[in-house]
Amino acid sequence: MKPSIPKGTRDYSPSQVRRQNFIFNTIRTVFEKYGYQPIETPVMENLDTLLGKYGDEGDKLLFKVLNNGDFLAKADLAALDRRDSNAVVSSISKRGLRYDLTVPFARYVVMHQHEIQFPFKRYQIQPVWRADRPQKGRYQEFYQCDADAVGSDSLMFEAEYLLMIDEVFNALGLSVEIKINNRKILAGIAEIAGIAEQMVAMTVAVDKLDKIGWDGVTNELVKNGISEPQVEQLKSLYECKDFQSLQEALSDSDIGLTGVKEIKEVFEYLKSITLKQTVIFDPTLARGLSYYTGCIFEVKSREVEIGSILGGGRYANLTGVFGMPGVSGVGISFGVARIFDVMQELGRFPDQIDQPIKLMLIALDQQCHLASFGLLRQLRQNHIVAHLYPEPAKLKKQMKYADTAGTPYVLLIGSEEVQQKRYTLKHMKSGDQWQLSLEEIIEKLKP
Amino acid sequence: MKPSIPKGTRDYSPSQVRRQNFIFNTIRTVFEKYGYQPIETPVMENLDTLLGKYGDEGDKLLFKVLNNGDFLAKADLAALDRRDSNAVVSSISKRGLRYDLTVPFARYVVMHQHEIQFPFKRYQIQPVWRADRPQKGRYQEFYQCDADAVGSDSLMFEAEYLLMIDEVFNALGLSVEIKINNRKILAGIAEIAGIAEQMVAMTVAVDKLDKIGWDGVTNELVKNGISEPQVEQLKSLYECKDFQSLQEALSDSDIGLTGVKEIKEVFEYLKSITLKQTVIFDPTLARGLSYYTGCIFEVKSREVEIGSILGGGRYANLTGVFGMPGVSGVGISFGVARIFDVMQELGRFPDQIDQPIKLMLIALDQQCHLASFGLLRQLRQNHIVAHLYPEPAKLKKQMKYADTAGTPYVLLIGSEEVQQKRYTLKHMKSGDQWQLSLEEIIEKLKP
């Protein structure tokens, strides 16, 4: 049999693991610096916990785990005999793979509420699963990398996230644009334009402004039953790019004014602080997730054309669905897969990331091989990345191995060398060679 | 609804994540030093890859993932109507959760054989799943932490593993006993005793020697049809604890002599090297897994009574089952959960592992809160773990928060302090307080 892996999943080669860990470690360092605490939750959650949290479409995209043992014994036989897959599921599957890190986090907060001191700042870097149709760049198993601060309404956290985002992308060596908006401003705009009921349709359409322009947006809005004069008014509202004019335009909407006030307060926190990355207030920013209720964030690369590489925002009620009301919070989620692609395309991963082997020891007989093993240990203790060919094979075979591997140096160890404790170091490309003691080799090759 | 998690799974609190990462990072550092490369494989594997690799019992313990969509449409209807759960599975489930890291690694080697230069040294730290009945200390989801070197028969790798094991446990601050044996010695002993056919029964029984003594072992062997004189001969063979006497006792068994020769060669490599931990040759060591064919390893704590905390060995044929013969290798697997328990019981985790917050900033009004946010940034840039209470609440409330959290210092920031740029630092326990500039605070608190 020829083995394969499921569609939509992938193996990570050593080089990919190292690159991904470079991104994770960079983000983790910033999270830790700002006092965020790591948690991990199980890959399998009870389906009760997951179902109904991501809409009907999300429910379909959950991977369900078959109950163990004689699962048909407790199956819904009527549904089975009707061949009704949807109706059968709950009787043969109790567990599913997590779909994101937010719902498990909400579940964690509720279950551990008595151990937690609020506000609680946590981060979590773990894979999630979605049964989406696999396509280029879209996988069924992928990492998410989230930070959330829950149990406080303070806008200080929004300001803190802007600092953290700035620091992460600075450390990665990427140039980005950070967009900020507030859902309450969107509600205000809809209210003033007299289309409060159609706010979702409005945000969905305006979200596409970059791609389809105002003509396209107008078409879509009109299709949704919004009149042309209303669209004109929307357009003029959206064109207020500074707080002053927006405040005037929204003066008849309490919620809209609150939104502007909140964003202004976020910027107040940052007044004495200079960020390296660009932060832009963009009233057209909507973000898809319907649970956001306050400030929302999005980050895009300024160097590579790709979707957003970070999203986030404030939500009024994280844990209500699990019977614990009143826990609001704000969080961000890094799009690690896209950040990986941007780093790769721009060649921004550090050169030394693959820790190439600097030196291969070549022993010419079994006695030399045993002696070389001791040398190898001393080289490694001096932080020289080295290895010994696993057996005293023919010189030509060992040299060919080092050449294929691209090892810059080899060390030749024959019985005379072992006796005199001076070894032949050879530079593969130039062919230069030296007779050196172990101390001299360490001196020459140490990092 | 009260949320819960599936039986046999668990949440990791911040403190548990940090402790577990301390163990992972210690092991990872040693793996990297010895040239092992990280890989990651998907959580879901095709059931074809997993089934039949762990025996009938293992097949039952695999978690199977239900096919998405209308899975009954392709179900085996005859089996369904017979309510035959076992027979139905393959028609409604194509994927399963990985059961260990060895089979996915074998699958990886076969799929990526043309990118890999052999010998290939890889490590992998990822969770695995088994539908075992949950009990104290046994979970359905747990981490494995494996290193393997494949594509070479060289006994240098066995010696290298002994060094790596020594270094890991030294770095963790644990005292352990490393046992080594060779399956060929066991085969030799069985051959000499005339019970080559019952070798598995023999190793299973002798493996319990520590617990049940020779009387118990004799009973079990006799039950398996081994005669009392044969048991007596076995006993005398097992009592050869040095290579010389074992070699003489096994002189009529080629395989037995090869086993002794192999172990002696491993020790030859270590002749000039002093290990801190104890290494013991133990001919009664058997290790359960039937695929081992050469040297086998086991590690036990010398301080805490608990099962083995590492196992490993050489196998002749890793990838044959996937159609790629001739790939032998040797590997080890750290029992991270037990190592965690040992570290915890002995209090060996470093004190600073939880990175407690050193300082909480207390702002007395909104203007001070904004100013404090700038101070906080400068403290963090100087590596002081600090946070600002998220709003300018009443002093008493903020003080109580710091007290509950156990924060050693608070910094009081009122409007006068902001103006004069001197702040009140207070030590919570002693009540001592000082008027200090930011620079003086950094000097006093920096790590």
Tab-separated table of N, CA, C and O in Angstrom, chain A residues 1 4-5 11-14 18 32 34 37-38 40 42-43 46 62-64 66 68 70-72 80-81 83 85 107-108 112 117-118 129 131 141 143 154 156 160 265 269 322 355 366 369-370 373 380 388 390 401 405, chain B residues 1 4-5 11-14 18 32 34 37-38 40 42-43 46 62-64 66 68 70-72 80-81 83 85 107-108 112 117-118 129 131 141 143 154 156 160 265 269 322 355 366 369-370 373 380 388 390 401 405:
chain	number	residue	atom	x	y	z
A	1	MET	N	0.827	-1.219	0.000
A	1	MET	CA	0.000	0.000	0.000
A	1	MET	C	0.853	1.257	0.000
A	1	MET	O	1.892	1.329	0.655
A	4	SER	N	-0.875	7.687	2.402
A	4	SER	CA	-1.200	9.087	2.087
A	4	SER	C	-1.777	9.732	3.343
A	4	SER	O	-2.009	9.065	4.343
A	5	ILE	N	-2.004	11.039	3.279
A	5	ILE	CA	-2.652	11.712	4.406
A	5	ILE	C	-3.981	12.295	3.943
A	5	ILE	O	-4.188	12.494	2.746
A	11	ASP	N	1.890	17.420	6.256
A	11	ASP	CA	3.065	17.188	7.085
A	11	ASP	C	3.895	18.466	7.106
A	11	ASP	O	3.976	19.179	6.107
A	12	TYR	N	4.510	18.748	8.261
A	12	TYR	CA	5.451	19.858	8.355
A	12	TYR	C	6.860	19.289	8.362
A	12	TYR	O	7.212	18.521	9.262
A	13	SER	N	7.649	19.680	7.375
A	13	SER	CA	9.057	19.270	7.319
A	13	SER	C	9.839	20.025	8.401
A	13	SER	O	9.348	21.011	8.950
A	14	PRO	N	11.074	19.562	8.709
A	14	PRO	CA	11.871	20.278	9.720
A	14	PRO	C	11.953	21.782	9.447
A	14	PRO	O	11.779	22.596	10.354
A	18	ARG	N	10.493	24.727	11.945
A	18	ARG	CA	11.358	25.774	12.493
A	18	ARG	C	10.843	27.160	12.157
A	18	ARG	O	10.869	28.061	12.982
A	32	GLU	N	3.732	37.209	26.462
A	32	GLU	CA	4.248	37.043	27.832
A	32	GLU	C	4.667	38.387	28.416
A	32	GLU	O	4.423	38.665	29.595
A	34	TYR	N	3.418	41.195	27.937
A	34	TYR	CA	2.241	41.971	28.326
A	34	TYR	C	1.386	41.240	29.370
A	34	TYR	O	0.246	41.624	29.628
A	37	GLN	N	-1.262	34.876	29.845
A	37	GLN	CA	-0.954	33.567	30.406
A	37	GLN	C	-1.340	32.471	29.420
A	37	GLN	O	-2.438	32.510	28.865
A	38	PRO	N	-0.484	31.450	29.241
A	38	PRO	CA	-0.829	30.371	28.307
A	38	PRO	C	-1.832	29.388	28.896
A	38	PRO	O	-1.727	29.032	30.070
A	40	GLU	N	-4.007	25.589	27.552
A	40	GLU	CA	-4.281	24.645	26.468
A	40	GLU	C	-5.577	23.921	26.792
A	40	GLU	O	-5.844	23.598	27.949
A	42	PRO	N	-8.428	20.703	25.398
A	42	PRO	CA	-8.354	19.446	24.635
A	42	PRO	C	-8.752	19.641	23.174
A	42	PRO	O	-9.583	20.497	22.864
A	43	VAL	N	-8.177	18.819	22.318
A	43	VAL	CA	-8.550	18.829	20.899
A	43	VAL	C	-10.016	18.412	20.747
A	43	VAL	O	-10.761	18.990	19.968
A	46	ASN	N	-16.840	18.237	23.895
A	46	ASN	CA	-18.171	17.671	23.743
A	46	ASN	C	-18.903	18.417	22.626
A	46	ASN	O	-18.792	19.637	22.516
A	62	LEU	N	-18.045	21.035	11.404
A	62	LEU	CA	-17.403	20.396	12.563
A	62	LEU	C	-17.045	18.949	12.237
A	62	LEU	O	-17.861	18.213	11.671
A	63	PHE	N	-15.846	18.539	12.617
A	63	PHE	CA	-15.504	17.119	12.542
A	63	PHE	C	-16.050	16.429	13.779
A	63	PHE	O	-15.776	16.860	14.910
A	64	LYS	N	-16.830	15.363	13.557
A	64	LYS	CA	-17.443	14.653	14.675
A	64	LYS	C	-16.719	13.321	14.893
A	64	LYS	O	-16.407	12.635	13.923
A	66	LEU	N	-16.668	9.533	16.177
A	66	LEU	CA	-17.591	8.409	16.405
A	66	LEU	C	-17.425	7.889	17.835
A	66	LEU	O	-16.305	7.748	18.331
A	68	ASN	N	-16.980	5.298	20.771
A	68	ASN	CA	-16.234	4.044	20.712
A	68	ASN	C	-17.117	2.846	21.042
A	68	ASN	O	-18.217	2.990	21.576
A	70	ASP	N	-19.583	-0.356	20.590
A	70	ASP	CA	-20.754	-0.712	19.781
A	70	ASP	C	-21.687	0.495	19.673
A	70	ASP	O	-22.754	0.542	20.266
A	71	PHE	N	-21.273	1.463	18.853
A	71	PHE	CA	-21.979	2.756	18.804
A	71	PHE	C	-23.399	2.622	18.276
A	71	PHE	O	-24.263	3.431	18.597
A	72	LEU	N	-23.655	1.572	17.464
A	72	LEU	CA	-25.013	1.434	16.913
A	72	LEU	C	-26.019	1.022	17.983
A	72	LEU	O	-27.227	1.225	17.815
A	80	LEU	N	-31.922	6.232	11.654
A	80	LEU	CA	-31.067	5.327	10.890
A	80	LEU	C	-31.854	4.692	9.746
A	80	LEU	O	-31.385	4.634	8.611
A	81	ASP	N	-33.054	4.248	10.054
A	81	ASP	CA	-33.852	3.582	9.032
A	81	ASP	C	-34.343	4.557	7.968
A	81	ASP	O	-34.596	4.156	6.830
A	83	ARG	N	-32.356	6.756	6.941
A	83	ARG	CA	-31.072	7.162	6.349
A	83	ARG	C	-30.874	8.670	6.479
A	83	ARG	O	-30.418	9.324	5.562
A	85	SER	N	-28.810	11.210	7.906
A	85	SER	CA	-27.486	11.383	8.524
A	85	SER	C	-27.510	12.449	9.616
A	85	SER	O	-26.993	12.231	10.718
A	107	ARG	N	-15.701	28.279	27.313
A	107	ARG	CA	-16.010	27.100	28.128
A	107	ARG	C	-15.027	26.986	29.294
A	107	ARG	O	-15.397	26.707	30.443
A	108	TYR	N	-13.745	27.265	29.031
A	108	TYR	CA	-12.701	27.216	30.069
A	108	TYR	C	-12.981	28.244	31.162
A	108	TYR	O	-12.892	27.945	32.362
A	112	HIS	N	-13.658	27.227	34.988
A	112	HIS	CA	-12.590	27.546	35.950
A	112	HIS	C	-12.798	28.912	36.602
A	112	HIS	O	-11.857	29.486	37.130
A	117	GLN	N	-8.646	35.017	38.454
A	117	GLN	CA	-8.829	36.390	38.908
A	117	GLN	C	-9.051	37.264	37.665
A	117	GLN	O	-8.220	37.277	36.752
A	118	PHE	N	-10.169	37.946	37.628
A	118	PHE	CA	-10.507	38.791	36.470
A	118	PHE	C	-10.003	40.212	36.689
A	118	PHE	O	-9.996	40.666	37.819
A	129	TRP	N	-9.826	22.612	13.552
A	129	TRP	CA	-10.237	21.788	12.406
A	129	TRP	C	-11.553	22.288	11.809
A	129	TRP	O	-12.492	22.593	12.557
A	131	ALA	N	-14.099	21.310	8.299
A	131	ALA	CA	-14.280	20.446	7.130
A	131	ALA	C	-14.619	21.269	5.892
A	131	ALA	O	-15.501	20.914	5.115
A	141	GLU	N	-6.919	21.464	8.785
A	141	GLU	CA	-6.250	21.480	10.089
A	141	GLU	C	-5.240	22.605	10.057
A	141	GLU	O	-4.353	22.608	9.205
A	143	TYR	N	-3.258	26.056	12.532
A	143	TYR	CA	-3.035	26.658	13.841
A	143	TYR	C	-3.781	27.976	13.986
A	143	TYR	O	-3.883	28.756	13.037
A	154	SER	N	-12.490	48.067	30.083
A	154	SER	CA	-11.532	49.161	29.891
A	154	SER	C	-10.959	49.184	28.480
A	154	SER	O	-10.533	48.159	27.939
A	156	MET	N	-8.281	50.507	27.767
A	156	MET	CA	-6.840	50.329	27.869
A	156	MET	C	-6.388	49.082	27.124
A	156	MET	O	-5.328	49.053	26.517
A	160	GLU	N	-3.561	48.506	24.412
A	160	GLU	CA	-2.492	47.529	24.643
A	160	GLU	C	-2.340	46.588	23.437
A	160	GLU	O	-1.225	46.250	23.040
A	265	GLU	N	-10.745	57.513	22.837
A	265	GLU	CA	-10.089	57.167	24.094
A	265	GLU	C	-8.922	56.201	23.868
A	265	GLU	O	-7.869	56.318	24.516
A	269	TYR	N	-4.764	56.911	24.940
A	269	TYR	CA	-3.768	56.080	25.624
A	269	TYR	C	-2.442	56.055	24.877
A	269	TYR	O	-1.386	55.864	25.469
A	322	PHE	N	-22.932	29.854	27.901
A	322	PHE	CA	-22.671	28.785	28.872
A	322	PHE	C	-23.184	29.159	30.270
A	322	PHE	O	-22.715	28.632	31.279
A	355	GLN	N	19.683	25.881	11.157
A	355	GLN	CA	20.795	25.314	11.926
A	355	GLN	C	21.586	24.305	11.126
A	355	GLN	O	21.685	23.137	11.502
A	366	GLN	N	37.254	1.291	12.661
A	366	GLN	CA	36.378	1.180	13.828
A	366	GLN	C	37.004	1.813	15.072
A	366	GLN	O	36.310	2.492	15.843
A	369	HIS	N	36.568	5.366	14.821
A	369	HIS	CA	35.159	5.729	14.979
A	369	HIS	C	34.830	5.900	16.460
A	369	HIS	O	34.170	6.874	16.857
A	370	LEU	N	35.342	4.978	17.272
A	370	LEU	CA	35.116	5.079	18.718
A	370	LEU	C	35.757	6.361	19.268
A	370	LEU	O	35.156	7.096	20.047
A	373	PHE	N	33.850	9.535	18.390
A	373	PHE	CA	32.628	9.739	19.172
A	373	PHE	C	32.920	10.647	20.378
A	373	PHE	O	32.114	11.513	20.726
A	380	ARG	N	30.279	19.264	20.390
A	380	ARG	CA	28.893	19.647	20.702
A	380	ARG	C	28.828	20.451	22.000
A	380	ARG	O	28.052	21.386	22.110
A	388	LEU	N	28.863	12.733	13.259
A	388	LEU	CA	29.830	11.712	12.867
A	388	LEU	C	29.101	10.760	11.944
A	388	LEU	O	27.999	10.295	12.279
A	390	PRO	N	27.787	7.528	10.630
A	390	PRO	CA	27.514	6.490	11.637
A	390	PRO	C	28.413	5.258	11.587
A	390	PRO	O	28.343	4.437	12.495
A	401	TYR	N	28.599	11.837	1.005
A	401	TYR	CA	27.482	12.156	1.891
A	401	TYR	C	27.560	13.615	2.341
A	401	TYR	O	26.582	14.367	2.290
A	405	ALA	N	24.939	16.680	1.471
A	405	ALA	CA	24.282	17.397	2.564
A	405	ALA	C	24.665	18.868	2.593
A	405	ALA	O	24.032	19.664	3.283
B	1	MET	N	-27.017	25.717	30.391
B	1	MET	CA	-26.225	24.483	30.369
B	1	MET	C	-24.896	24.675	31.085
B	1	MET	O	-24.244	25.707	30.984
B	4	SER	N	-18.864	21.072	30.062
B	4	SER	CA	-17.900	20.096	30.586
B	4	SER	C	-16.980	19.685	29.442
B	4	SER	O	-17.192	20.072	28.291
B	5	ILE	N	-15.956	18.902	29.777
B	5	ILE	CA	-15.090	18.369	28.733
B	5	ILE	C	-15.182	16.855	28.737
B	5	ILE	O	-15.585	16.251	29.727
B	11	ASP	N	-8.064	20.298	30.683
B	11	ASP	CA	-7.560	21.642	30.411
B	11	ASP	C	-6.208	21.790	31.099
B	11	ASP	O	-6.011	21.284	32.199
B	12	TYR	N	-5.304	22.511	30.459
B	12	TYR	CA	-4.038	22.858	31.089
B	12	TYR	C	-4.101	24.312	31.534
B	12	TYR	O	-4.280	25.202	30.709
B	13	SER	N	-3.950	24.544	32.824
B	13	SER	CA	-3.909	25.909	33.348
B	13	SER	C	-2.582	26.548	32.969
B	13	SER	O	-1.645	25.854	32.564
B	14	PRO	N	-2.484	27.889	33.110
B	14	PRO	CA	-1.205	28.556	32.785
B	14	PRO	C	-0.018	27.884	33.479
B	14	PRO	O	1.017	27.640	32.851
B	18	ARG	N	3.140	26.067	31.532
B	18	ARG	CA	4.528	26.504	31.723
B	18	ARG	C	5.411	25.354	32.191
B	18	ARG	O	6.548	25.203	31.743
B	32	GLU	N	18.040	18.961	19.699
B	32	GLU	CA	18.626	19.858	18.687
B	32	GLU	C	20.148	19.810	18.727
B	32	GLU	O	20.815	19.813	17.699
B	34	TYR	N	21.987	17.381	19.416
B	34	TYR	CA	22.475	16.148	18.795
B	34	TYR	C	22.044	16.028	17.336
B	34	TYR	O	22.147	14.964	16.736
B	37	GLN	N	16.017	16.659	13.999
B	37	GLN	CA	15.212	17.650	13.281
B	37	GLN	C	13.743	17.511	13.672
B	37	GLN	O	13.224	16.396	13.683
B	38	PRO	N	13.050	18.638	13.893
B	38	PRO	CA	11.626	18.547	14.248
B	38	PRO	C	10.745	18.289	13.029
B	38	PRO	O	10.970	18.870	11.970
B	40	GLU	N	6.278	17.706	12.187
B	40	GLU	CA	4.927	17.573	12.732
B	40	GLU	C	4.075	16.857	11.691
B	40	GLU	O	4.205	17.111	10.503
B	42	PRO	N	-0.117	15.441	10.760
B	42	PRO	CA	-1.492	15.838	11.091
B	42	PRO	C	-2.069	15.005	12.236
B	42	PRO	O	-1.710	13.833	12.388
B	43	VAL	N	-2.969	15.600	12.982
B	43	VAL	CA	-3.680	14.882	14.043
B	43	VAL	C	-4.539	13.767	13.438
B	43	VAL	O	-4.599	12.667	13.955
B	46	ASN	N	-5.359	8.918	7.767
B	46	ASN	CA	-6.303	7.987	7.169
B	46	ASN	C	-6.364	6.717	8.025
B	46	ASN	O	-5.323	6.242	8.489
B	62	LEU	N	-8.671	3.134	18.762
B	62	LEU	CA	-8.528	4.285	17.860
B	62	LEU	C	-9.791	5.140	17.887
B	62	LEU	O	-10.903	4.611	17.819
B	63	PHE	N	-9.639	6.453	17.959
B	63	PHE	CA	-10.771	7.350	17.768
B	63	PHE	C	-10.991	7.528	16.271
B	63	PHE	O	-10.063	7.881	15.546
B	64	LYS	N	-12.234	7.269	15.828
B	64	LYS	CA	-12.551	7.373	14.396
B	64	LYS	C	-13.388	8.622	14.154
B	64	LYS	O	-14.296	8.921	14.924
B	66	LEU	N	-16.061	10.706	12.003
B	66	LEU	CA	-17.188	10.467	11.095
B	66	LEU	C	-16.973	11.232	9.787
B	66	LEU	O	-16.548	12.384	9.798
B	68	ASN	N	-17.798	13.569	6.723
B	68	ASN	CA	-18.677	14.749	6.737
B	68	ASN	C	-19.818	14.604	5.749
B	68	ASN	O	-19.783	13.765	4.854
B	70	ASP	N	-23.489	13.791	4.171
B	70	ASP	CA	-24.483	12.718	4.264
B	70	ASP	C	-23.774	11.369	4.307
B	70	ASP	O	-23.788	10.599	3.343
B	71	PHE	N	-23.180	11.060	5.470
B	71	PHE	CA	-22.310	9.883	5.572
B	71	PHE	C	-23.070	8.565	5.387
B	71	PHE	O	-22.507	7.567	4.969
B	72	LEU	N	-24.382	8.587	5.671
B	72	LEU	CA	-25.150	7.336	5.527
B	72	LEU	C	-25.340	6.957	4.065
B	72	LEU	O	-25.595	5.797	3.746
B	80	LEU	N	-25.375	-2.122	8.437
B	80	LEU	CA	-26.208	-1.206	9.211
B	80	LEU	C	-27.477	-1.925	9.674
B	80	LEU	O	-27.873	-1.808	10.846
B	81	ASP	N	-28.089	-2.653	8.767
B	81	ASP	CA	-29.329	-3.325	9.117
B	81	ASP	C	-29.098	-4.482	10.097
B	81	ASP	O	-29.982	-4.840	10.857
B	83	ARG	N	-27.065	-4.034	12.433
B	83	ARG	CA	-26.586	-3.287	13.613
B	83	ARG	C	-25.186	-3.755	14.013
B	83	ARG	O	-24.880	-3.904	15.190
B	85	SER	N	-21.789	-2.711	14.399
B	85	SER	CA	-20.981	-1.490	14.484
B	85	SER	C	-19.611	-1.666	13.834
B	85	SER	O	-19.172	-0.833	13.041
B	107	ARG	N	5.025	6.488	8.161
B	107	ARG	CA	4.282	6.958	6.990
B	107	ARG	C	4.980	8.178	6.370
B	107	ARG	O	5.115	8.307	5.153
B	108	TYR	N	5.471	9.074	7.225
B	108	TYR	CA	6.183	10.283	6.764
B	108	TYR	C	7.447	9.902	5.992
B	108	TYR	O	7.729	10.444	4.927
B	112	HIS	N	8.016	10.852	2.131
B	112	HIS	CA	9.007	11.900	1.850
B	112	HIS	C	10.395	11.316	1.591
B	112	HIS	O	11.390	12.013	1.704
B	117	GLN	N	17.644	12.759	3.498
B	117	GLN	CA	18.962	12.126	3.415
B	117	GLN	C	19.112	11.203	4.630
B	117	GLN	O	18.986	11.653	5.770
B	118	PHE	N	19.355	9.920	4.368
B	118	PHE	CA	19.481	8.941	5.457
B	118	PHE	C	20.939	8.825	5.884
B	118	PHE	O	21.804	8.946	5.042
B	129	TRP	N	-3.975	10.069	20.866
B	129	TRP	CA	-5.281	9.751	21.449
B	129	TRP	C	-5.505	8.252	21.548
B	129	TRP	O	-5.219	7.519	20.594
B	131	ALA	N	-8.593	5.519	23.191
B	131	ALA	CA	-9.883	5.416	23.873
B	131	ALA	C	-9.810	4.420	25.021
B	131	ALA	O	-10.703	3.587	25.201
B	141	GLU	N	-6.136	11.716	25.889
B	141	GLU	CA	-5.361	12.652	25.063
B	141	GLU	C	-4.114	12.998	25.850
B	141	GLU	O	-4.213	13.519	26.958
B	143	TYR	N	0.494	13.903	25.542
B	143	TYR	CA	1.629	14.199	24.671
B	143	TYR	C	2.602	13.038	24.600
B	143	TYR	O	2.829	12.350	25.598
B	154	SER	N	24.111	1.387	12.693
B	154	SER	CA	25.249	1.689	13.567
B	154	SER	C	24.835	1.764	15.032
B	154	SER	O	23.863	2.424	15.393
B	156	MET	N	26.446	3.278	17.163
B	156	MET	CA	26.768	4.619	17.634
B	156	MET	C	25.510	5.333	18.123
B	156	MET	O	25.540	6.088	19.090
B	160	GLU	N	24.677	7.238	21.504
B	160	GLU	CA	24.258	8.636	21.489
B	160	GLU	C	22.994	8.831	22.327
B	160	GLU	O	22.857	9.830	23.035
B	265	GLU	N	29.619	-3.278	22.307
B	265	GLU	CA	30.051	-2.201	21.400
B	265	GLU	C	29.476	-0.854	21.834
B	265	GLU	O	30.148	0.177	21.772
B	269	TYR	N	31.764	2.696	22.887
B	269	TYR	CA	31.636	4.103	22.483
B	269	TYR	C	31.678	5.035	23.687
B	269	TYR	O	32.072	6.187	23.583
B	322	PHE	N	4.498	-0.226	4.999
B	322	PHE	CA	4.078	0.744	3.970
B	322	PHE	C	4.850	0.536	2.660
B	322	PHE	O	4.960	1.455	1.842
B	355	GLN	N	6.477	33.196	36.468
B	355	GLN	CA	6.649	34.608	36.134
B	355	GLN	C	5.649	35.486	36.866
B	355	GLN	O	4.851	36.180	36.245
B	366	GLN	N	-8.719	59.335	35.660
B	366	GLN	CA	-8.573	58.956	34.256
B	366	GLN	C	-7.318	59.560	33.628
B	366	GLN	O	-6.615	58.898	32.874
B	369	HIS	N	-4.527	57.579	34.687
B	369	HIS	CA	-4.561	56.268	34.040
B	369	HIS	C	-3.877	56.331	32.679
B	369	HIS	O	-3.071	55.462	32.326
B	370	LEU	N	-4.165	57.402	31.937
B	370	LEU	CA	-3.523	57.568	30.631
B	370	LEU	C	-2.010	57.709	30.797
B	370	LEU	O	-1.225	57.096	30.072
B	373	PHE	N	-0.246	54.450	31.650
B	373	PHE	CA	-0.091	53.544	30.511
B	373	PHE	C	1.279	53.726	29.857
B	373	PHE	O	1.931	52.758	29.454
B	380	ARG	N	7.852	47.710	31.157
B	380	ARG	CA	7.913	46.449	30.413
B	380	ARG	C	9.131	46.404	29.505
B	380	ARG	O	9.750	45.345	29.337
B	388	LEU	N	-1.186	47.356	34.814
B	388	LEU	CA	-1.936	48.523	35.282
B	388	LEU	C	-3.366	48.053	35.505
B	388	LEU	O	-3.952	47.414	34.624
B	390	PRO	N	-7.074	47.951	35.154
B	390	PRO	CA	-7.612	48.450	33.884
B	390	PRO	C	-8.421	49.748	33.961
B	390	PRO	O	-8.751	50.303	32.911
B	401	TYR	N	-7.304	44.082	44.982
B	401	TYR	CA	-6.977	43.232	43.832
B	401	TYR	C	-5.511	42.792	43.902
B	401	TYR	O	-5.179	41.610	43.742
B	405	ALA	N	-4.047	38.967	44.405
B	405	ALA	CA	-3.158	38.396	43.390
B	405	ALA	C	-1.788	38.082	43.964
B	405	ALA	O	-0.997	37.386	43.335
